[in-house]
PDB file of C-alpha atoms and ligand atoms in Angstrom:
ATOM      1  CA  UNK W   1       0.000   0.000   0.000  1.00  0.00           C
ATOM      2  CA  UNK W   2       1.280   3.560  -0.929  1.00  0.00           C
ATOM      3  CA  UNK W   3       0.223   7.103   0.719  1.00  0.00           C
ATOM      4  CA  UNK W   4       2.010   9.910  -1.459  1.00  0.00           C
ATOM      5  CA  UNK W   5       3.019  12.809  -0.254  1.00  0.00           C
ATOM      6  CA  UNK W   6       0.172  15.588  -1.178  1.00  0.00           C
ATOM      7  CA  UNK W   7      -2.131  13.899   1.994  1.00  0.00           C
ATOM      8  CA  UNK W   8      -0.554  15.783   4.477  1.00  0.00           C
ATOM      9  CA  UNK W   9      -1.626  17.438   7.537  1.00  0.00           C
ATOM     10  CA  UNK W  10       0.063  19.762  10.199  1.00  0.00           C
ATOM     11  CA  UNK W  11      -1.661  18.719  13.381  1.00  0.00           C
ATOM     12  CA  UNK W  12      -2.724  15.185  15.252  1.00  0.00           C
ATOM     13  CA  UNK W  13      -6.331  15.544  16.186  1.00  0.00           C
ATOM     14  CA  UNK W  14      -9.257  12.494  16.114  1.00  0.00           C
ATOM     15  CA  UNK W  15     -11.285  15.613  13.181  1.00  0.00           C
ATOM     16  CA  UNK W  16      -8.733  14.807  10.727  1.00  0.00           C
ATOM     17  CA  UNK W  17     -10.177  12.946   7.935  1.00  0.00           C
ATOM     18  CA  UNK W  18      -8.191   9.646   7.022  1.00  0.00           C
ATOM     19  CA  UNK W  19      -6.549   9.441   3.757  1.00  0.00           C
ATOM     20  CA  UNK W  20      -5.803   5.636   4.010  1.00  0.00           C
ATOM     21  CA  UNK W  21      -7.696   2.962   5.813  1.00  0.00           C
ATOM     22  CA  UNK W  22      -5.910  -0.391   6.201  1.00  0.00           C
ATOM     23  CA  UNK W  23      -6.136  -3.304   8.156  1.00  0.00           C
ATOM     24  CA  UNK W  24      -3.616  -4.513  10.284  1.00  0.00           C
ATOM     25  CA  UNK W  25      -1.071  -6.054  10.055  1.00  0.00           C
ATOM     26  CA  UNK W  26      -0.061  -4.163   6.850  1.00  0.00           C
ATOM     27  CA  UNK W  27       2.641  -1.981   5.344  1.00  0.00           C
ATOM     28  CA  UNK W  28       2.931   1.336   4.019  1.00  0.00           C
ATOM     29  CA  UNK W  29       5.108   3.274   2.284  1.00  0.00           C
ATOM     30  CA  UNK W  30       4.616   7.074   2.510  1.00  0.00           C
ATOM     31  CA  UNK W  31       5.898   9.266   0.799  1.00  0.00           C
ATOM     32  CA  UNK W  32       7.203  12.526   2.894  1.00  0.00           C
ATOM     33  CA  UNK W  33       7.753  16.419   2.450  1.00  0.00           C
ATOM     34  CA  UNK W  34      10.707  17.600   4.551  1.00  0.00           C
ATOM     35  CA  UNK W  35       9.994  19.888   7.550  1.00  0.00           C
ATOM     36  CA  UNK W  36       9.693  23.057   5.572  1.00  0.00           C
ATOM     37  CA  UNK W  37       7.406  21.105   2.830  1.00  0.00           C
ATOM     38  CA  UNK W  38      10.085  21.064   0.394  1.00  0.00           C
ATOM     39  CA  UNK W  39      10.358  25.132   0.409  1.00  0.00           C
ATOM     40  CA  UNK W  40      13.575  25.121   0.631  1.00  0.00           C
ATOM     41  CA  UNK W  41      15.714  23.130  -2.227  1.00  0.00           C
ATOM     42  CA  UNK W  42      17.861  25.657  -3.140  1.00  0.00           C
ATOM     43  CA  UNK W  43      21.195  27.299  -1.400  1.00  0.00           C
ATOM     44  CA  UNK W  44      19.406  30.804  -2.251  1.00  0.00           C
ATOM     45  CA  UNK W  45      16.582  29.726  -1.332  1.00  0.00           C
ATOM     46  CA  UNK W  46      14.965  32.129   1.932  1.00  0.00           C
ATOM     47  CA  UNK W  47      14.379  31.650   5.094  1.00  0.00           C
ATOM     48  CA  UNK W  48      11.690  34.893   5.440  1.00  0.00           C
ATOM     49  CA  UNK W  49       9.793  33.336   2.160  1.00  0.00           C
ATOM     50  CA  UNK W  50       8.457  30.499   4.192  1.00  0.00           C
ATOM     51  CA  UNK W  51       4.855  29.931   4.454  1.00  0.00           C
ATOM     52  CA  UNK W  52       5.036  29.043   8.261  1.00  0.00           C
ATOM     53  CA  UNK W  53       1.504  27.271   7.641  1.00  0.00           C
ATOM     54  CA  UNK W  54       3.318  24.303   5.871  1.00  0.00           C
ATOM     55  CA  UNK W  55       5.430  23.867   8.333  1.00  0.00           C
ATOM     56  CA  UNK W  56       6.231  20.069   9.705  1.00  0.00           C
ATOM     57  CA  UNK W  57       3.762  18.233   7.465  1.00  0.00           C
ATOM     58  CA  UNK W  58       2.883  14.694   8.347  1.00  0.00           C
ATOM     59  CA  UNK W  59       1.829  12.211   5.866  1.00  0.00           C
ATOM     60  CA  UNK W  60      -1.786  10.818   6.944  1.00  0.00           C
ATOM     61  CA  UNK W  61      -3.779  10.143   8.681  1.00  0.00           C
ATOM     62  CA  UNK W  62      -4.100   6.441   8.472  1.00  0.00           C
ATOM     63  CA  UNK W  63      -6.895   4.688   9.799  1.00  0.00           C
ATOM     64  CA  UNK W  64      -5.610   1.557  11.073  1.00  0.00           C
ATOM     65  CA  UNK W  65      -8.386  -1.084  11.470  1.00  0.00           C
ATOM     66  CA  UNK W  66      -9.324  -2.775  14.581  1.00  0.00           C
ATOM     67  CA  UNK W  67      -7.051   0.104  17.006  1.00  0.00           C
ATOM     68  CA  UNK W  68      -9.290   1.267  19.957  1.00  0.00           C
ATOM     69  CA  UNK W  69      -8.579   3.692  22.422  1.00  0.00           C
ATOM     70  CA  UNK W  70      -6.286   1.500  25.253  1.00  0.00           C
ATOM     71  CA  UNK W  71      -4.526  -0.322  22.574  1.00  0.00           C
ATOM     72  CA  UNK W  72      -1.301  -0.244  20.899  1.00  0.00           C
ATOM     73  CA  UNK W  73       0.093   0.612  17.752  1.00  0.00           C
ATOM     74  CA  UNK W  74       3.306  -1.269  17.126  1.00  0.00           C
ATOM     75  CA  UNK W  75       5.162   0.599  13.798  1.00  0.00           C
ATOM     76  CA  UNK W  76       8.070  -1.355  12.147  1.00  0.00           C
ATOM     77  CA  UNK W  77      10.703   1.132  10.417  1.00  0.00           C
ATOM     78  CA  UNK W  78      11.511  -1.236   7.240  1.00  0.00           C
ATOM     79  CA  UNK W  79      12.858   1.437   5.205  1.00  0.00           C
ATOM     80  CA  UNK W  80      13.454   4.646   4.453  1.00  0.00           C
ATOM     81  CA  UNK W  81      14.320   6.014   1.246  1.00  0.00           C
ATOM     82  CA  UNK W  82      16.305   9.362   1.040  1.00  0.00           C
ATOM     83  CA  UNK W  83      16.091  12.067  -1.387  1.00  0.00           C
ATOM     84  CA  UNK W  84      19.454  13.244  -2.508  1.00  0.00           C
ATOM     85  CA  UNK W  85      19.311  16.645  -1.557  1.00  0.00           C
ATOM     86  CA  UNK W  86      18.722  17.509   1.992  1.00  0.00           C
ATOM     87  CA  UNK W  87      18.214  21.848   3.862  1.00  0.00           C
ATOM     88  CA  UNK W  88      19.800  22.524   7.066  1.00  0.00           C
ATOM     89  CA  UNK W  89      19.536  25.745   8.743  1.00  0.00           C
ATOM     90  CA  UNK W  90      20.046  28.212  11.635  1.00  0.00           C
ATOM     91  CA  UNK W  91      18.621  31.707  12.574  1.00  0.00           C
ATOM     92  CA  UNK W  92      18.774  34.658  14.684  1.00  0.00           C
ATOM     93  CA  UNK W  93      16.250  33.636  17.540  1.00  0.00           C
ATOM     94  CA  UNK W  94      16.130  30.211  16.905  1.00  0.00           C
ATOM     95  CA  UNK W  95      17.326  26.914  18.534  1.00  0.00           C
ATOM     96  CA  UNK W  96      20.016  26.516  21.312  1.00  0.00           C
ATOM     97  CA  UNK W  97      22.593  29.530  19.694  1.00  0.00           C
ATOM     98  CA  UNK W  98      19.544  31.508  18.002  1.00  0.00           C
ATOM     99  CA  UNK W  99      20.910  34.746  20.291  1.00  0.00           C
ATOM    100  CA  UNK W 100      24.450  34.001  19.379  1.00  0.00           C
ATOM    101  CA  UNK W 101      23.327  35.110  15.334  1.00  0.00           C
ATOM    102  CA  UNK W 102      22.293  37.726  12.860  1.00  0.00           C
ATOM    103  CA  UNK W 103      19.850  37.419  10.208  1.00  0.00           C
ATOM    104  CA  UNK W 104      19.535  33.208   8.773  1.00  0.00           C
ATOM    105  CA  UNK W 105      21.555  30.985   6.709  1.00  0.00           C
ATOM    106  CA  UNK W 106      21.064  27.554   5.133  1.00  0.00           C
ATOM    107  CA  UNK W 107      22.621  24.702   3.163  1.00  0.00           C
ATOM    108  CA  UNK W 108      21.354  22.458   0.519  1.00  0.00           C
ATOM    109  CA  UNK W 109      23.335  19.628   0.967  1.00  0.00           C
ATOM    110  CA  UNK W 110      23.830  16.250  -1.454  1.00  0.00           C
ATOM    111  CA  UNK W 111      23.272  12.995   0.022  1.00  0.00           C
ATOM    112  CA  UNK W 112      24.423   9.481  -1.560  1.00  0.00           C
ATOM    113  CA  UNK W 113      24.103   5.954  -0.294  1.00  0.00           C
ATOM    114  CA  UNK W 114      26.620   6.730   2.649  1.00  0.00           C
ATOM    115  CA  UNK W 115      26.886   9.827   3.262  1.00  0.00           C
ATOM    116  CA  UNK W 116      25.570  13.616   3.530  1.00  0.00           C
ATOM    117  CA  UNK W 117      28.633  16.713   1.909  1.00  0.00           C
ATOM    118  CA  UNK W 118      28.919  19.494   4.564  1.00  0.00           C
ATOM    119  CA  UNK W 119      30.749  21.987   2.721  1.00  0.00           C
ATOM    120  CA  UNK W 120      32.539  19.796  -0.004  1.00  0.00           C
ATOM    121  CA  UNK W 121      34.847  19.508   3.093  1.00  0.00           C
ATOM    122  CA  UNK W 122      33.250  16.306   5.274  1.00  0.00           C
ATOM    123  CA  UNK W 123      31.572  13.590   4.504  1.00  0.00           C
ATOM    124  CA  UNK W 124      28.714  12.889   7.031  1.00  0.00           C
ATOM    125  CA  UNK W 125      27.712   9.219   8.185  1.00  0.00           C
ATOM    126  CA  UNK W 126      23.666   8.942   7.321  1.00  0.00           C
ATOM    127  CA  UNK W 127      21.658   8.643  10.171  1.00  0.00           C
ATOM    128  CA  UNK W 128      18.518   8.488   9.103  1.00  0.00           C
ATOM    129  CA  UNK W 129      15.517   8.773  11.268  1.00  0.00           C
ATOM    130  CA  UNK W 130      12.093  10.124  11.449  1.00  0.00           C
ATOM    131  CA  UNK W 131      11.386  13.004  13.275  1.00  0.00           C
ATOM    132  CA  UNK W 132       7.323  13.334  13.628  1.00  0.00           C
ATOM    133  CA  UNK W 133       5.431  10.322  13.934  1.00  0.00           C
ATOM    134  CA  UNK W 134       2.698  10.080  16.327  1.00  0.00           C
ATOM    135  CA  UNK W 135      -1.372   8.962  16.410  1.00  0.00           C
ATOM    136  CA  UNK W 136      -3.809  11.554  17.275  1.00  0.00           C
ATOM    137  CA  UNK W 137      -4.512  12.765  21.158  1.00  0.00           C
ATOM    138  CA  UNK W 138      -7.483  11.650  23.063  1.00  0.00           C
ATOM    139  CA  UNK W 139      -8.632  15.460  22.892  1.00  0.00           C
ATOM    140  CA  UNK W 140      -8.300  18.495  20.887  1.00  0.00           C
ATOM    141  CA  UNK W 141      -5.425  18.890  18.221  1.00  0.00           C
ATOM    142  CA  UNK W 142      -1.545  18.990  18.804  1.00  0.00           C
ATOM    143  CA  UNK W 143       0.468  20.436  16.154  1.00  0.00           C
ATOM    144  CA  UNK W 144       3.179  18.561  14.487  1.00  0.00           C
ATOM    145  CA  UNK W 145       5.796  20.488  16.353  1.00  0.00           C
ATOM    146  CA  UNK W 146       4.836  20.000  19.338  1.00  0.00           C
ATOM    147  CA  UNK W 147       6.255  16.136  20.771  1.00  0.00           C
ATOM    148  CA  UNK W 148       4.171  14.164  23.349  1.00  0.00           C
ATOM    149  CA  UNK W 149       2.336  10.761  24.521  1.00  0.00           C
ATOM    150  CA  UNK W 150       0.612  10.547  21.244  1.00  0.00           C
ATOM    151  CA  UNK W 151       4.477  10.479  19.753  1.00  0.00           C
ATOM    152  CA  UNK W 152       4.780  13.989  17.322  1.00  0.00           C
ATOM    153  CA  UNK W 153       7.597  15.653  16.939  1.00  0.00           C
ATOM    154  CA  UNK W 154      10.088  13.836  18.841  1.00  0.00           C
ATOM    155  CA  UNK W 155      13.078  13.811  17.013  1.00  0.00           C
ATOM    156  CA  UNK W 156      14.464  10.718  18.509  1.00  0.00           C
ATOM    157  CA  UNK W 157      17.551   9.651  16.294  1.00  0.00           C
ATOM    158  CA  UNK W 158      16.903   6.086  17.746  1.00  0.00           C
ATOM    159  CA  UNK W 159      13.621   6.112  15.539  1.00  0.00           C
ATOM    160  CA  UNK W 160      15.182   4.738  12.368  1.00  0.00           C
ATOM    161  CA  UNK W 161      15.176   1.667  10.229  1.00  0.00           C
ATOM    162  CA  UNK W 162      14.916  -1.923  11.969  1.00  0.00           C
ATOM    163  CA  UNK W 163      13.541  -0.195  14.818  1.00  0.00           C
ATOM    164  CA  UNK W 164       9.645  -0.868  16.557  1.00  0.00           C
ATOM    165  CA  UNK W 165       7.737   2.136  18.018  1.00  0.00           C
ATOM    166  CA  UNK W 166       4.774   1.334  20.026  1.00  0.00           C
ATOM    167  CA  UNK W 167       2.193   4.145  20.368  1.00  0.00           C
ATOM    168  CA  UNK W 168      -0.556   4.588  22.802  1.00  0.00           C
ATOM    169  CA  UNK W 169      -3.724   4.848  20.697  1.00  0.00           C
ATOM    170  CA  UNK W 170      -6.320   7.660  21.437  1.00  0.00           C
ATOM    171  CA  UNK W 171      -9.213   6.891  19.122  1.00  0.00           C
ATOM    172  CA  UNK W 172     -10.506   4.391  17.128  1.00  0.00           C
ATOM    173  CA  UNK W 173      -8.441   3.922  13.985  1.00  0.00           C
ATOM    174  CA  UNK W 174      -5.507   5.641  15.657  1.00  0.00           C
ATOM    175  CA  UNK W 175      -5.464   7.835  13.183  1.00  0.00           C
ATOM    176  CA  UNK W 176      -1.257   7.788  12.511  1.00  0.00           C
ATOM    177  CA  UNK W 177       1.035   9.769  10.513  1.00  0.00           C
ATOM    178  CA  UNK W 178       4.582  11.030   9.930  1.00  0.00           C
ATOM    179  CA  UNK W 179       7.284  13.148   8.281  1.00  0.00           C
ATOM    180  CA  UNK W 180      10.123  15.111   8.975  1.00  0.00           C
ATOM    181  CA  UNK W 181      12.604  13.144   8.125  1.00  0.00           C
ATOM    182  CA  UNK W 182      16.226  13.976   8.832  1.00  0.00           C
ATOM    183  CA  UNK W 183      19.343  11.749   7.246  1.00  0.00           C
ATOM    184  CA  UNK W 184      21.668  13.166   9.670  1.00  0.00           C
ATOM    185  CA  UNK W 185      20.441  15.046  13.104  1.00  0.00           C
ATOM    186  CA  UNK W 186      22.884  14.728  16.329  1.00  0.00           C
ATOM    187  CA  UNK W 187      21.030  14.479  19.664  1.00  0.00           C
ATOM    188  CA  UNK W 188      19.643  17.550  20.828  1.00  0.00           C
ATOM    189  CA  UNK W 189      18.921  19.281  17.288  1.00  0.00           C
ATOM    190  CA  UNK W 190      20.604  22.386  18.548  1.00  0.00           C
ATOM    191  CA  UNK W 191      20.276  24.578  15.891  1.00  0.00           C
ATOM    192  CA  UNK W 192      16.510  23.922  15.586  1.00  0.00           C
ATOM    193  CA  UNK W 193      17.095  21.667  12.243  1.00  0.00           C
ATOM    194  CA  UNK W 194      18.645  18.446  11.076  1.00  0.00           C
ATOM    195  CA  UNK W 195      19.268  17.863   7.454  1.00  0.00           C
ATOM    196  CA  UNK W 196      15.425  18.239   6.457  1.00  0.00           C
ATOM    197  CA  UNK W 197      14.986  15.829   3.909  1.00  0.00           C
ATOM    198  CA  UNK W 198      12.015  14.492   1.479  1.00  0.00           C
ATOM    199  CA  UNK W 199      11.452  10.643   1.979  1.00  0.00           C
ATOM    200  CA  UNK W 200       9.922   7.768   1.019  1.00  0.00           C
ATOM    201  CA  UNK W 201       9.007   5.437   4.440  1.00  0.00           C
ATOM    202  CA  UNK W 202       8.074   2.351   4.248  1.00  0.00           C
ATOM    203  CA  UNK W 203       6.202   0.576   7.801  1.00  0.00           C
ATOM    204  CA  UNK W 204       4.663  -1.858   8.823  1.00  0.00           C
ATOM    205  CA  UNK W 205       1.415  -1.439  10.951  1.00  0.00           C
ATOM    206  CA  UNK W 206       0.007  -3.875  13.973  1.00  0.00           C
ATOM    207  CA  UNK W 207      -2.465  -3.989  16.296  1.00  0.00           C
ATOM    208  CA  UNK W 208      -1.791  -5.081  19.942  1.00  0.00           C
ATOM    209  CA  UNK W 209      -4.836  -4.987  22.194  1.00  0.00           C
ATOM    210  CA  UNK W 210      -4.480  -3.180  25.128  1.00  0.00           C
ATOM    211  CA  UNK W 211      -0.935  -2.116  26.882  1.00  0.00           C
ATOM    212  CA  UNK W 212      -1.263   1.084  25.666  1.00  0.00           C
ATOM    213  CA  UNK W 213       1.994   2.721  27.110  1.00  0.00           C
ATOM    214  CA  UNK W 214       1.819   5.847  28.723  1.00  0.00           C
ATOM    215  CA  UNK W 215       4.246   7.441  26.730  1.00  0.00           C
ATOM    216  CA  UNK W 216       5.718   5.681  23.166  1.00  0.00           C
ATOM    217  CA  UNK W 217       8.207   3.184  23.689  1.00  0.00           C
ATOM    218  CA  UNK W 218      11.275   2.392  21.231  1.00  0.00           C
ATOM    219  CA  UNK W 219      12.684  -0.985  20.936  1.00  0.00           C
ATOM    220  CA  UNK W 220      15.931  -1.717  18.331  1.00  0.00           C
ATOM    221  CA  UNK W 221      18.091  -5.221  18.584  1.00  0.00           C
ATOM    222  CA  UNK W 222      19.839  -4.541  21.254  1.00  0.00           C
ATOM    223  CA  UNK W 223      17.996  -2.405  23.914  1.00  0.00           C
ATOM    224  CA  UNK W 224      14.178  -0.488  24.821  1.00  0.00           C
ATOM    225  CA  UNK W 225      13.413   3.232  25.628  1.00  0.00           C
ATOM    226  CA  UNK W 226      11.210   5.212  26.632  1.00  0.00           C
ATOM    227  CA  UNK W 227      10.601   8.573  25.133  1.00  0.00           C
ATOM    228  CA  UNK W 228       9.338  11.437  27.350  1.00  0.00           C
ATOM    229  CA  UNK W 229       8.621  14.808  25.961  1.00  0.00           C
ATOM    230  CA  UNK W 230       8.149  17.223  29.044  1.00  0.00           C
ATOM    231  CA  UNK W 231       7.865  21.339  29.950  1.00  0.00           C
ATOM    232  CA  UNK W 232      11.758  20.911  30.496  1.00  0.00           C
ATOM    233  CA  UNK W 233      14.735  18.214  29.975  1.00  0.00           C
ATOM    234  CA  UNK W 234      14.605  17.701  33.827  1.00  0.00           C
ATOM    235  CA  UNK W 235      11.561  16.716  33.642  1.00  0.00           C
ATOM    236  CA  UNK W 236      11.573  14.543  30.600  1.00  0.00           C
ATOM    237  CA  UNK W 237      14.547  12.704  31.903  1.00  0.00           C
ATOM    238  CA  UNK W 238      13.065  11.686  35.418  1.00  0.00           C
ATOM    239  CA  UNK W 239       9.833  11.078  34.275  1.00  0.00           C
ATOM    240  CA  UNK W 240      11.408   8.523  31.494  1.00  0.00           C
ATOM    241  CA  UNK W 241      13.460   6.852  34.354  1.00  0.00           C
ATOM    242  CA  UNK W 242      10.117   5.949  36.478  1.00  0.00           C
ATOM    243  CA  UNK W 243       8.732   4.825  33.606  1.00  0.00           C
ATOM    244  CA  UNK W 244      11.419   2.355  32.662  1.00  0.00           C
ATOM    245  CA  UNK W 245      12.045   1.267  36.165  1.00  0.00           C
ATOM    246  CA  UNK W 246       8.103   0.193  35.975  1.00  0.00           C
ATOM    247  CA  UNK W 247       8.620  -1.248  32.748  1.00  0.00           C
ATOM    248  CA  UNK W 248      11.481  -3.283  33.837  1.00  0.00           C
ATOM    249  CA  UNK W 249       9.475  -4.048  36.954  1.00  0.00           C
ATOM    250  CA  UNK W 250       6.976  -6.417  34.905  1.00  0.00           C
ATOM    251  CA  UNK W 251       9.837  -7.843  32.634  1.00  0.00           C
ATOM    252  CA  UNK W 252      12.408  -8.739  35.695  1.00  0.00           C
ATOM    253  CA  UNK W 253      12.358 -10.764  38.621  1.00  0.00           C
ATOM    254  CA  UNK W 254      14.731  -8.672  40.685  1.00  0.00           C
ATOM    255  CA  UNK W 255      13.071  -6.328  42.998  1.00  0.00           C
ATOM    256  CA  UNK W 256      12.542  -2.330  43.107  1.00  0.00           C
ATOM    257  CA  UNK W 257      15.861  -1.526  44.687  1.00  0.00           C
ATOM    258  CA  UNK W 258      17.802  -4.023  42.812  1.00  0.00           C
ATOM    259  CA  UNK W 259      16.704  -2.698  39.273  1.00  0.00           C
ATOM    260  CA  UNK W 260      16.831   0.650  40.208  1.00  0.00           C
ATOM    261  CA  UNK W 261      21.020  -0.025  41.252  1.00  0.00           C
ATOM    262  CA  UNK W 262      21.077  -1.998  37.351  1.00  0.00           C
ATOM    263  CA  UNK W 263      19.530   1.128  35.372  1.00  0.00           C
ATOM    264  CA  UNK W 264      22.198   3.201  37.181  1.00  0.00           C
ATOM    265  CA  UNK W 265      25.042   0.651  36.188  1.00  0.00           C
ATOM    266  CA  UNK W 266      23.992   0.127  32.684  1.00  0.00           C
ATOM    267  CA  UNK W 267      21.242   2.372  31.587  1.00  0.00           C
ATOM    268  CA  UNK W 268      21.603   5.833  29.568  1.00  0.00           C
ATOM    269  CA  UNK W 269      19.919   8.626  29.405  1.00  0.00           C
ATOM    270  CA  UNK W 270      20.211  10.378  26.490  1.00  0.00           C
ATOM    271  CA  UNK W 271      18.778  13.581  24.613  1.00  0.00           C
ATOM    272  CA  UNK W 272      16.866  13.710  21.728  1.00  0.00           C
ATOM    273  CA  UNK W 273      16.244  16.907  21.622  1.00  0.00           C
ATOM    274  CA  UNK W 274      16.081  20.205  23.180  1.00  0.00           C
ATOM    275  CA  UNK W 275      14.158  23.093  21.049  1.00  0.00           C
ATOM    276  CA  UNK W 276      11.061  22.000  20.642  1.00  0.00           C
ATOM    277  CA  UNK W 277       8.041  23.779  22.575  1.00  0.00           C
ATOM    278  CA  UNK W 278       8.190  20.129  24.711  1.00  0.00           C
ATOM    279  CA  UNK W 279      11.294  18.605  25.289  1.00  0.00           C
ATOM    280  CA  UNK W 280      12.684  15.327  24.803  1.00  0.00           C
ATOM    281  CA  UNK W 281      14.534  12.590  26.480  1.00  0.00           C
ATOM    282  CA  UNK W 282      14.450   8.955  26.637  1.00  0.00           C
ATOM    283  CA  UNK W 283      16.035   6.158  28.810  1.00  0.00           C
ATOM    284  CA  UNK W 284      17.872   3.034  27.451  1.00  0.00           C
ATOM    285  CA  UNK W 285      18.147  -0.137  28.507  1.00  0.00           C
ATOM    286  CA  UNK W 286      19.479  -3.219  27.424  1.00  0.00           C
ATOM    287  CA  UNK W 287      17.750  -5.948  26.937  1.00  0.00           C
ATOM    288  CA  UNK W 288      20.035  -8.397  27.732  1.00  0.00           C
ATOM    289  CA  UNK W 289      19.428  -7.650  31.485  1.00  0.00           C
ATOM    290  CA  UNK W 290      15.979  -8.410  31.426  1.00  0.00           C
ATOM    291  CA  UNK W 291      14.047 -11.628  31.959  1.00  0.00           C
ATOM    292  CA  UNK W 292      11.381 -10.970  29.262  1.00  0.00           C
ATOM    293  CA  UNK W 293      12.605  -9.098  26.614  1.00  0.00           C
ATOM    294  CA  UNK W 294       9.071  -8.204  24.800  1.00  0.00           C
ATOM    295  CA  UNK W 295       7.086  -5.066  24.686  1.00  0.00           C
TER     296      UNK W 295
HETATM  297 CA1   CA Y 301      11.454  17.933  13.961  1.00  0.00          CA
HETATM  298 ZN1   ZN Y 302      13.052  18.090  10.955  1.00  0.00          ZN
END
């Protein structure tokens, strides 16, 4: 099944219309604008000519048969398909340094099978993830910039191929989307933009009843996290640490005090990023020190 990229909308919210209905399990490949809905694809390309309503588009919704509010939505990264040409940026006002700059500058940058050119001058390692993916909130309507438990705008590098999201679902159909991919973001996103690039995403939807987690959960080969988008990073970081410790609590046998001394021996907590109007952090752990390693 394919969703192209002109079904896009800029908020999560149970009154958007569905584009796609499938049943589940399935997979989809959607097609993605970048961040700036493919505004920017040239180096002299501006900034201050952006239509700000187009901003962070999200392929969807999808109506995924058979998801009720309480379930989960478990979402398979197969693939994802880069353009070749991705837009980074900075400006006055913006991000982590925004008061450290005049005026606003970008980059249109090539990307091959490997690797994204800074400058003709260094050859950047992909690291391709997606950066908005989410269902729609119980209530109201959350705009795609804004991160949260429905998922959104996270910006979580560890959301990339091979990887399994699971998504607390809302209302019926979950109603799911994404976009915003980046091929190259490091953790934090400081200047308020990874390398913004248009995508094709291929991934698989299922249906697990019930479990709904309270905020979405990541699992890749090796370890799970849990990605909190809070007010401030404090706050995202301890809240994702209680919720891992309970997590852990129904997939160990050791007790309370004894987990809580293993997630400070070999759990991380890392940053995914911090200039969003939420902010984001998640906790790792590896799943080798659990006794059930399963969502
Ligand atoms: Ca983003
Ligand atoms: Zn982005």
């Amino acid at each position: 099944m394919k969703l192209s990229n002109d079904k896009v909308c800029f908020n999560f919210s149970k009154t958007n219309k569905p584009v796609l209905h499938t049943a589940a399990p399935a997979s989809v490949t959607i097609q993605t604008l970048d961040c700036f809905s493919n505004q920017l694809r040239k180096e002299d390309d501006k900034l201050q000519s952006l239509d700000w309503d187009r901003i962070n588009p999200a392929t969807g919704p999808v109506y995924v048969e058979g998801a009720m509010p309480g379930d989960t939505l478990k979402v398979t990264v197969e693939q994802i398909n880069l353009d070749t040409l991705g837009t980074v940026c900075c400006c006055k006002g913006d991000g982590v340094l925004g008061h450290m700059l005049e005026g606003e500058y970008l980059h249109v940058m090539n990307i091959t099978d490997d690797y994204a050119d800074f400058l003709g001058k260094y050859k950047l390692p992909l690291r391709k993830m997606i950066g908005v993916i989410g269902v729609a909130p119980k209530e109201g309507s959350i705009n795609n910039g804004t991160p949260g438990m429905h998922g959104g705008n996270m910006d979580t590098a560890m959301i990339t191929e091979g990887a399994v999201l699971y998504l607390p679902v809302f209302v019926e159909g979950a109603l799911f989307g994404l976009g915003d991919v980046h091929s190259v973001m490091g953790d934090g996103e400081i200047g308020v933009s990874g390398l913004e690039t248009p995508a094709e995403v291929t991934v698989k939807l299922e249906v697990i009843k019930g479990k709904a987690p309270e905020y979405p959960i990541i699992e890749n080969e090796n370890s799970f996290a849990v990605i909190v988008s809070k007010e401030t990073v404090d706050e995202a970081i301890r809240y994702a640490t209680k919720l891992m410790c309970l997590f852990l609590e129904e997939r160990s046998s050791l007790s309370r005090p004894d987990i809580i001394m293993l997630m400070s021996l070999v759990g991380d907590v890392q940053i995914s990023q911090v200039v969003d109007p939420q902010k984001t952090a998640r906790f790792v752990f590896p799943k080798k020190y659990m006794d059930k390693r399963e969502f």
